[in-house]
Each structure stands twice: as structure tokens, then as C-alpha cells.
């Protein structure tokens, strides 16, 4: 059930982009099977005491963006097994060499969201200040008589109306900023994979975010994700390239 929720909630996160590239999987041993799930490529890897299902979190990945995968893990054994995000590895293969791809953890994503919220709050504050200043000047005006005489006037009623409108607009902007931040935090909490102890027969899953692979001049990118569950090591070979290539 959690895995279905993760897939459905994917669009709430910045990692779930739509444009650019697609991925495919290659079975690296007889215990693996590459297949299609709901029109998307997936890979099932079975080891002695665990099964891992991996699929992309969206139908297309943003070129040069972070690849995001939905990972489902099933404990096939009779004892609890540990899954630790810190034990997940990702390595890109390019020009005959291997390069580490950093795993972007839940804690990193939360910190990024906090930083985004600070920036959004500053921009909202600037906009609110501009609104308040404009409202404070709204009661002032100029006039010209038929004889050509000019002057200024102040309307308390116009000023009060403008200030009331500005206050309402500012409240709405601030509320929207807070609501967006809370919604993004909730999405991260619900969807991103974290450390977990799987009881016998239990399924657990979530989104796995990786640092972007190095661009290969528009050519296909190749990398390997190693997911450790207890003593099992699931080696997932991924090819990522332009959509339709």
C-alpha cells in the first residue's frame, strides 16, 4: 500500500519531472527480471532473504536532473532485516571509469526544502512590504482646477480601503507560502525512502533520489545502483538516455 501511495504522490516533489530522458533496466544475473509495470520499465531482483522492485518515479526524467526511483523491498525471510539508506550505492560508468553518484537522503531533501522556504519567505516579505507601502500612499492624490490651479489632497477613506486590501493580499500570500512549505514537507515525509527494519513478510518502499549523472554529450548514461537489504546485495544496472532514442 505504501508503494502505491508513493507512486501516486510523486508529482508533489521537485524530483518528479516530465521532460527529457527515460531509463531502462538490464538483468545482471538469473535472479533478476526486467519487465514493464503500467507502461514503465521496472526490474525485480530476488536474493536469499529479500526481493527488491525498482522503477522510475516518473515516465520521463529531466535531462541533467536528479534521477528518482521508486524502490519496493520485501523481506522474504523469517527474521527481521535492516535497510539503511547509507548503505545504498550508486556508480556511473563513463569512459572506462567509475564515478560515485551521491545518494540524496531524506535529511538532505528536508534541508533543501527549509532553505527554499527561507528564500520564499524573504520574497514574500519583500512583496508584502511593497504592498503595504503602496497602500500607505493610496489616500494621496492631486487635482487641477478649471483655472489651472493644482494641489494635493488626502482621502482617509481611500487610504483605509487600500490598506485593508493590502493586508488581505499580504495575509493570503503569507498563508500560501506557509501552506506550500507544509505540503512539501509532508510529501517528503510520505514518499522518500528512509532507514527501516522490515519484519518477516513485510513490504516497505519509497523514493530514492540520486545526484544527476554526468552528461555524456547527449549520449546514453550508464550507472549501477546497489541496494543492500540485510546481507543481500541487489545490483541494479540502469541505462538513461533521451526519450525515444
CSV table of N, CA and C in Angstrom, one decimal, residues 111-241:
chain,number,residue,atom,x,y,z
A,111,UNK,N,16.4,19.6,4.3
A,111,UNK,CA,17.2,20.8,4.4
A,111,UNK,C,17.1,21.7,3.2
A,112,UNK,N,17.0,21.1,2.0
A,112,UNK,CA,16.8,21.9,0.8
A,112,UNK,C,15.5,22.6,0.8
A,113,UNK,N,14.4,21.9,1.3
A,113,UNK,CA,13.1,22.5,1.4
A,113,UNK,C,13.1,23.6,2.4
A,114,UNK,N,13.8,23.4,3.5
A,114,UNK,CA,13.9,24.5,4.5
A,114,UNK,C,14.5,25.7,3.9
A,115,UNK,N,15.6,25.5,3.2
A,115,UNK,CA,16.3,26.7,2.5
A,115,UNK,C,15.4,27.3,1.5
A,116,UNK,N,14.6,26.5,0.8
A,116,UNK,CA,13.7,27.1,-0.2
A,116,UNK,C,12.6,27.9,0.5
A,117,UNK,N,12.1,27.4,1.7
A,117,UNK,CA,11.1,28.1,2.4
A,117,UNK,C,11.6,29.5,3.0
A,118,UNK,N,12.9,29.5,3.4
A,118,UNK,CA,13.5,30.8,3.8
A,118,UNK,C,13.5,31.8,2.7
A,119,UNK,N,14.0,31.3,1.5
A,119,UNK,CA,14.0,32.2,0.3
A,119,UNK,C,12.6,32.7,0.0
A,120,UNK,N,11.7,31.8,0.0
A,120,UNK,CA,10.3,32.1,-0.3
A,120,UNK,C,9.7,33.1,0.7
A,121,UNK,N,10.1,32.9,2.0
A,121,UNK,CA,9.6,33.9,3.0
A,121,UNK,C,10.2,35.3,2.8
A,122,UNK,N,11.5,35.3,2.4
A,122,UNK,CA,12.1,36.6,2.1
A,122,UNK,C,11.4,37.3,0.9
A,123,UNK,N,11.1,36.6,-0.1
A,123,UNK,CA,10.5,37.2,-1.3
A,123,UNK,C,9.1,37.6,-0.9
A,124,UNK,N,8.4,36.8,-0.1
A,124,UNK,CA,7.0,37.2,0.3
A,124,UNK,C,7.1,38.4,1.2
A,125,UNK,N,8.1,38.5,2.0
A,125,UNK,CA,8.2,39.7,2.9
A,125,UNK,C,8.5,41.0,2.0
A,126,UNK,N,9.3,40.9,1.0
A,126,UNK,CA,9.5,42.0,0.1
A,126,UNK,C,8.2,42.4,-0.6
A,127,UNK,N,7.5,41.4,-1.1
A,127,UNK,CA,6.2,41.7,-1.8
A,127,UNK,C,5.2,42.3,-0.9
A,128,UNK,N,5.2,41.8,0.4
A,128,UNK,CA,4.2,42.4,1.4
A,128,UNK,C,4.6,43.8,1.7
A,129,UNK,N,5.9,44.1,1.8
A,129,UNK,CA,6.3,45.4,2.2
A,129,UNK,C,6.0,46.4,1.0
A,130,UNK,N,6.1,45.9,-0.2
A,130,UNK,CA,5.8,46.8,-1.3
A,130,UNK,C,4.3,47.1,-1.4
A,131,UNK,N,3.5,46.0,-1.1
A,131,UNK,CA,2.0,46.2,-1.0
A,131,UNK,C,1.7,47.2,0.1
A,132,UNK,N,2.3,47.1,1.3
A,132,UNK,CA,1.9,48.0,2.4
A,132,UNK,C,2.3,49.4,2.1
A,133,UNK,N,3.5,49.6,1.4
A,133,UNK,CA,3.9,51.0,1.1
A,133,UNK,C,3.0,51.6,0.0
A,134,UNK,N,2.6,50.8,-1.0
A,134,UNK,CA,1.7,51.3,-2.0
A,134,UNK,C,0.3,51.7,-1.4
A,135,UNK,N,-0.1,50.9,-0.4
A,135,UNK,CA,-1.4,51.2,0.3
A,135,UNK,C,-1.3,52.5,1.1
A,136,UNK,N,-0.1,52.7,1.7
A,136,UNK,CA,0.0,53.9,2.6
A,136,UNK,C,0.0,55.2,1.7
A,137,UNK,N,0.3,55.0,0.5
A,137,UNK,CA,0.3,56.2,-0.4
A,137,UNK,C,-1.0,56.4,-1.2
A,138,UNK,N,-1.9,55.4,-1.0
A,138,UNK,CA,-3.2,55.4,-1.8
A,138,UNK,C,-4.1,56.5,-1.5
A,139,UNK,N,-4.1,57.1,-0.3
A,139,UNK,CA,-5.0,58.1,0.0
A,139,UNK,C,-4.6,59.5,-0.5
A,140,UNK,N,-3.4,59.6,-1.1
A,140,UNK,CA,-2.9,60.9,-1.6
A,140,UNK,C,-3.2,61.0,-3.0
A,141,UNK,N,-3.6,62.3,-3.5
A,141,UNK,CA,-3.8,62.5,-4.9
A,141,UNK,C,-3.6,64.0,-5.2
A,142,UNK,N,-3.7,64.3,-6.5
A,142,UNK,CA,-3.6,65.7,-6.9
A,142,UNK,C,-4.8,66.1,-7.7
A,143,UNK,N,-5.0,67.4,-7.8
A,143,UNK,CA,-6.2,67.9,-8.5
A,143,UNK,C,-5.7,69.1,-9.3
A,144,UNK,N,-6.5,69.4,-10.3
A,144,UNK,CA,-6.3,70.6,-11.2
A,144,UNK,C,-7.6,71.3,-11.4
A,145,UNK,N,-7.7,72.5,-11.1
A,145,UNK,CA,-8.9,73.2,-11.2
A,145,UNK,C,-9.1,73.7,-12.7
A,146,UNK,N,-10.3,74.3,-13.0
A,146,UNK,CA,-10.5,74.8,-14.4
A,146,UNK,C,-9.6,76.0,-14.7
A,147,UNK,N,-9.2,76.6,-13.6
A,147,UNK,CA,-8.3,77.8,-13.9
A,147,UNK,C,-6.9,77.4,-14.0
A,148,UNK,N,-6.6,76.1,-13.8
A,148,UNK,CA,-5.2,75.7,-14.0
A,148,UNK,C,-4.5,75.5,-12.7
A,149,UNK,N,-5.1,75.8,-11.6
A,149,UNK,CA,-4.5,75.7,-10.3
A,149,UNK,C,-4.4,74.2,-9.9
A,150,UNK,N,-3.3,73.8,-9.3
A,150,UNK,CA,-3.1,72.4,-8.9
A,150,UNK,C,-2.8,72.3,-7.4
A,151,UNK,N,-3.1,71.1,-6.9
A,151,UNK,CA,-2.9,70.9,-5.4
A,151,UNK,C,-2.9,69.4,-5.1
A,152,UNK,N,-2.8,69.2,-3.8
A,152,UNK,CA,-2.8,67.8,-3.4
A,152,UNK,C,-4.0,67.6,-2.4
A,153,UNK,N,-4.4,66.4,-2.2
A,153,UNK,CA,-5.4,66.1,-1.2
A,153,UNK,C,-5.2,64.7,-0.6
A,154,UNK,N,-5.8,64.5,0.5
A,154,UNK,CA,-5.7,63.2,1.2
A,154,UNK,C,-7.1,62.7,1.5
A,155,UNK,N,-7.3,61.4,1.1
A,155,UNK,CA,-8.6,60.8,1.4
A,155,UNK,C,-8.5,59.6,2.4
A,156,UNK,N,-8.9,59.8,3.7
A,156,UNK,CA,-8.8,58.7,4.7
A,156,UNK,C,-9.5,57.5,4.3
A,157,UNK,N,-10.7,57.7,3.6
A,157,UNK,CA,-11.5,56.5,3.2
A,157,UNK,C,-10.8,55.7,2.1
A,158,UNK,N,-10.2,56.4,1.1
A,158,UNK,CA,-9.5,55.6,0.1
A,158,UNK,C,-8.2,54.9,0.7
A,159,UNK,N,-7.6,55.6,1.6
A,159,UNK,CA,-6.4,55.0,2.3
A,159,UNK,C,-6.8,53.8,3.1
A,160,UNK,N,-7.9,53.9,3.8
A,160,UNK,CA,-8.3,52.7,4.6
A,160,UNK,C,-8.7,51.5,3.7
A,161,UNK,N,-9.4,51.8,2.6
A,161,UNK,CA,-9.8,50.7,1.7
A,161,UNK,C,-8.5,50.1,1.1
A,162,UNK,N,-7.6,50.9,0.7
A,162,UNK,CA,-6.3,50.3,0.1
A,162,UNK,C,-5.5,49.6,1.1
A,163,UNK,N,-5.4,50.0,2.3
A,163,UNK,CA,-4.7,49.3,3.3
A,163,UNK,C,-5.4,48.0,3.7
A,164,UNK,N,-6.7,48.0,3.8
A,164,UNK,CA,-7.4,46.8,4.0
A,164,UNK,C,-7.2,45.8,3.0
A,165,UNK,N,-7.2,46.2,1.7
A,165,UNK,CA,-7.0,45.3,0.6
A,165,UNK,C,-5.6,44.7,0.6
A,166,UNK,N,-4.6,45.6,0.9
A,166,UNK,CA,-3.2,45.2,1.0
A,166,UNK,C,-3.0,44.2,2.1
A,167,UNK,N,-3.6,44.4,3.3
A,167,UNK,CA,-3.5,43.5,4.4
A,167,UNK,C,-4.1,42.1,4.0
A,168,UNK,N,-5.2,42.1,3.3
A,168,UNK,CA,-5.8,40.8,2.9
A,168,UNK,C,-4.9,40.1,1.9
A,169,UNK,N,-4.3,40.9,1.0
A,169,UNK,CA,-3.4,40.3,0.0
A,169,UNK,C,-2.2,39.7,0.7
A,170,UNK,N,-1.7,40.5,1.6
A,170,UNK,CA,-0.4,40.0,2.3
A,170,UNK,C,-0.7,38.8,3.1
A,171,UNK,N,-1.9,38.8,3.8
A,171,UNK,CA,-2.2,37.6,4.6
A,171,UNK,C,-2.4,36.3,3.7
A,172,UNK,N,-2.9,36.5,2.5
A,172,UNK,CA,-3.1,35.4,1.6
A,172,UNK,C,-1.8,34.9,1.1
A,173,UNK,N,-0.9,35.9,0.7
A,173,UNK,CA,0.5,35.5,0.3
A,173,UNK,C,1.2,34.7,1.3
A,174,UNK,N,1.2,35.2,2.6
A,174,UNK,CA,1.9,34.5,3.6
A,174,UNK,C,1.3,33.1,3.9
A,175,UNK,N,0.0,33.0,3.9
A,175,UNK,CA,-0.7,31.8,4.1
A,175,UNK,C,-0.3,30.8,3.0
A,176,UNK,N,-0.3,31.2,1.8
A,176,UNK,CA,0.1,30.3,0.7
A,176,UNK,C,1.5,29.9,0.8
A,177,UNK,N,2.4,30.7,1.2
A,177,UNK,CA,3.8,30.4,1.4
A,177,UNK,C,3.9,29.3,2.4
A,178,UNK,N,3.3,29.5,3.6
A,178,UNK,CA,3.3,28.5,4.7
A,178,UNK,C,2.7,27.2,4.2
A,179,UNK,N,1.6,27.3,3.6
A,179,UNK,CA,0.9,26.1,3.1
A,179,UNK,C,1.7,25.2,2.2
A,180,UNK,N,2.4,25.9,1.2
A,180,UNK,CA,3.2,25.2,0.3
A,180,UNK,C,4.4,24.5,1.0
A,181,UNK,N,5.0,25.2,1.9
A,181,UNK,CA,6.1,24.6,2.7
A,181,UNK,C,5.6,23.4,3.4
A,182,UNK,N,4.5,23.5,4.1
A,182,UNK,CA,4.0,22.3,4.9
A,182,UNK,C,3.6,21.2,4.0
A,183,UNK,N,3.0,21.5,2.8
A,183,UNK,CA,2.7,20.4,1.8
A,183,UNK,C,3.9,19.7,1.3
A,184,UNK,N,4.9,20.5,1.0
A,184,UNK,CA,6.2,19.9,0.5
A,184,UNK,C,6.9,19.0,1.6
A,185,UNK,N,6.9,19.5,2.8
A,185,UNK,CA,7.4,18.7,3.9
A,185,UNK,C,6.7,17.4,4.1
A,186,UNK,N,5.3,17.5,4.0
A,186,UNK,CA,4.5,16.3,4.2
A,186,UNK,C,4.8,15.3,3.1
A,187,UNK,N,5.0,15.8,1.8
A,187,UNK,CA,5.2,14.9,0.7
A,187,UNK,C,6.5,14.2,0.9
A,188,UNK,N,7.6,14.9,1.4
A,188,UNK,CA,8.9,14.3,1.6
A,188,UNK,C,8.7,13.2,2.7
A,189,UNK,N,8.0,13.5,3.7
A,189,UNK,CA,7.8,12.5,4.8
A,189,UNK,C,7.1,11.3,4.3
A,190,UNK,N,6.2,11.4,3.4
A,190,UNK,CA,5.4,10.3,3.0
A,190,UNK,C,6.1,9.5,1.9
A,191,UNK,N,6.9,10.1,1.0
A,191,UNK,CA,7.3,9.4,-0.2
A,191,UNK,C,8.8,9.0,-0.2
A,192,UNK,N,9.7,9.7,0.5
A,192,UNK,CA,11.1,9.4,0.4
A,192,UNK,C,11.5,8.3,1.3
A,193,UNK,N,12.3,7.4,0.7
A,193,UNK,CA,12.7,6.2,1.5
A,193,UNK,C,13.6,6.5,2.6
A,194,UNK,N,13.5,5.8,3.7
A,194,UNK,CA,14.3,6.1,4.9
A,194,UNK,C,14.8,4.7,5.5
A,195,UNK,N,15.6,4.8,6.5
A,195,UNK,CA,16.1,3.6,7.2
A,195,UNK,C,14.8,2.9,7.8
A,196,UNK,N,14.9,1.5,7.7
A,196,UNK,CA,13.7,0.8,8.1
A,196,UNK,C,14.1,-0.6,8.5
A,197,UNK,N,13.5,-1.2,9.5
A,197,UNK,CA,13.6,-2.6,9.9
A,197,UNK,C,12.3,-3.3,9.3
A,198,UNK,N,12.6,-4.3,8.4
A,198,UNK,CA,11.4,-5.0,7.8
A,198,UNK,C,11.2,-6.3,8.6
A,199,UNK,N,10.0,-6.4,9.0
A,199,UNK,CA,9.6,-7.7,9.7
A,199,UNK,C,9.4,-8.8,8.7
A,200,UNK,N,9.4,-10.0,9.1
A,200,UNK,CA,9.1,-11.1,8.1
A,200,UNK,C,7.9,-10.9,7.3
A,201,UNK,N,8.0,-11.0,6.0
A,201,UNK,CA,6.9,-10.8,5.1
A,201,UNK,C,6.5,-9.4,4.8
A,202,UNK,N,7.1,-8.4,5.4
A,202,UNK,CA,6.7,-7.0,5.3
A,202,UNK,C,7.3,-6.4,4.0
A,203,UNK,N,6.5,-5.5,3.4
A,203,UNK,CA,6.9,-4.7,2.3
A,203,UNK,C,7.2,-3.3,2.8
A,204,UNK,N,8.2,-2.7,2.2
A,204,UNK,CA,8.5,-1.3,2.6
A,204,UNK,C,9.0,-0.6,1.3
A,205,UNK,N,8.7,0.7,1.1
A,205,UNK,CA,9.2,1.3,-0.1
A,205,UNK,C,9.2,2.8,0.0
A,206,UNK,N,9.8,3.4,-1.0
A,206,UNK,CA,9.8,4.9,-1.1
A,206,UNK,C,10.6,5.4,-2.3
A,207,UNK,N,10.7,6.7,-2.4
A,207,UNK,CA,11.5,7.2,-3.5
A,207,UNK,C,13.0,7.3,-3.1
A,208,UNK,N,13.8,6.9,-4.1
A,208,UNK,CA,15.3,7.0,-3.9
A,208,UNK,C,15.8,8.1,-4.9
A,209,UNK,N,16.4,9.1,-4.3
A,209,UNK,CA,16.9,10.3,-5.1
A,209,UNK,C,18.4,10.1,-5.3
A,210,UNK,N,18.8,10.3,-6.6
A,210,UNK,CA,20.3,10.2,-6.8
A,210,UNK,C,20.8,11.6,-7.4
A,211,UNK,N,22.0,11.9,-7.2
A,211,UNK,CA,22.7,13.0,-7.8
A,211,UNK,C,22.6,12.8,-9.3
A,212,UNK,N,22.5,13.9,-10.1
A,212,UNK,CA,22.5,13.7,-11.5
A,212,UNK,C,23.7,13.0,-12.1
A,213,UNK,N,23.5,12.1,-13.0
A,213,UNK,CA,24.7,11.5,-13.7
A,213,UNK,C,25.4,12.6,-14.6
A,214,UNK,N,26.7,12.4,-14.8
A,214,UNK,CA,27.4,13.3,-15.6
A,214,UNK,C,26.9,13.2,-17.1
A,215,UNK,N,26.7,14.4,-17.7
A,215,UNK,CA,26.2,14.4,-19.1
A,215,UNK,C,27.2,13.8,-20.0
A,216,UNK,N,26.8,13.0,-20.9
A,216,UNK,CA,27.6,12.3,-21.9
A,216,UNK,C,27.4,12.9,-23.3
A,217,UNK,N,27.2,14.2,-23.4
A,217,UNK,CA,27.1,14.9,-24.7
A,217,UNK,C,25.8,14.4,-25.4
A,218,UNK,N,24.8,14.1,-24.7
A,218,UNK,CA,23.5,13.7,-25.3
A,218,UNK,C,23.5,12.2,-25.5
A,219,UNK,N,24.6,11.5,-25.2
A,219,UNK,CA,24.6,10.0,-25.4
A,219,UNK,C,24.0,9.3,-24.1
A,220,UNK,N,23.8,8.0,-24.2
A,220,UNK,CA,23.2,7.3,-23.1
A,220,UNK,C,24.1,7.3,-21.9
A,221,UNK,N,23.6,7.4,-20.7
A,221,UNK,CA,24.3,7.3,-19.5
A,221,UNK,C,24.1,5.9,-18.9
A,222,UNK,N,25.1,5.4,-18.3
A,222,UNK,CA,25.0,4.1,-17.7
A,222,UNK,C,25.5,4.1,-16.2
A,223,UNK,N,24.7,3.6,-15.3
A,223,UNK,CA,25.1,3.6,-13.9
A,223,UNK,C,24.5,2.4,-13.2
A,224,UNK,N,25.0,2.1,-12.1
A,224,UNK,CA,24.6,0.9,-11.3
A,224,UNK,C,24.2,1.4,-9.9
A,225,UNK,N,23.1,0.9,-9.4
A,225,UNK,CA,22.6,1.2,-8.0
A,225,UNK,C,22.7,-0.2,-7.3
A,226,UNK,N,23.3,-0.1,-6.1
A,226,UNK,CA,23.5,-1.3,-5.2
A,226,UNK,C,22.6,-1.1,-4.0
A,227,UNK,N,21.6,-1.9,-3.8
A,227,UNK,CA,20.7,-1.8,-2.7
A,227,UNK,C,20.9,-2.9,-1.7
A,228,UNK,N,21.4,-2.7,-0.5
A,228,UNK,CA,21.7,-3.7,0.4
A,228,UNK,C,20.5,-3.9,1.4
A,229,UNK,N,20.0,-5.1,1.5
A,229,UNK,CA,19.0,-5.4,2.5
A,229,UNK,C,19.5,-6.5,3.3
A,230,UNK,N,19.7,-6.3,4.6
A,230,UNK,CA,20.3,-7.3,5.5
A,230,UNK,C,21.7,-7.7,4.9
A,231,UNK,N,21.9,-8.9,4.6
A,231,UNK,CA,23.1,-9.4,3.9
A,231,UNK,C,23.0,-9.5,2.4
A,232,UNK,N,21.9,-9.2,1.9
A,232,UNK,CA,21.6,-9.3,0.4
A,232,UNK,C,22.1,-8.0,-0.3
A,233,UNK,N,22.7,-8.2,-1.4
A,233,UNK,CA,23.1,-7.0,-2.3
A,233,UNK,C,22.4,-7.2,-3.6
A,234,UNK,N,21.5,-6.2,-3.9
A,234,UNK,CA,20.8,-6.1,-5.2
A,234,UNK,C,21.5,-5.1,-6.1
A,235,UNK,N,22.1,-5.6,-7.2
A,235,UNK,CA,22.8,-4.8,-8.1
A,235,UNK,C,21.9,-4.5,-9.3
A,236,UNK,N,21.6,-3.2,-9.4
A,236,UNK,CA,20.6,-2.7,-10.4
A,236,UNK,C,21.4,-1.9,-11.5
A,237,UNK,N,21.4,-2.4,-12.7
A,237,UNK,CA,22.0,-1.7,-13.9
A,237,UNK,C,21.0,-0.9,-14.6
A,238,UNK,N,21.3,0.4,-14.8
A,238,UNK,CA,20.4,1.4,-15.3
A,238,UNK,C,21.0,2.0,-16.6
A,239,UNK,N,20.3,2.2,-17.6
A,239,UNK,CA,20.7,3.0,-18.8
A,239,UNK,C,19.7,4.1,-18.9
A,240,UNK,N,20.2,5.3,-19.0
A,240,UNK,CA,19.4,6.5,-19.1
A,240,UNK,C,19.8,7.3,-20.3
A,241,UNK,N,18.8,7.7,-21.1
A,241,UNK,CA,19.1,8.5,-22.4
A,241,UNK,C,17.9,9.2,-22.9
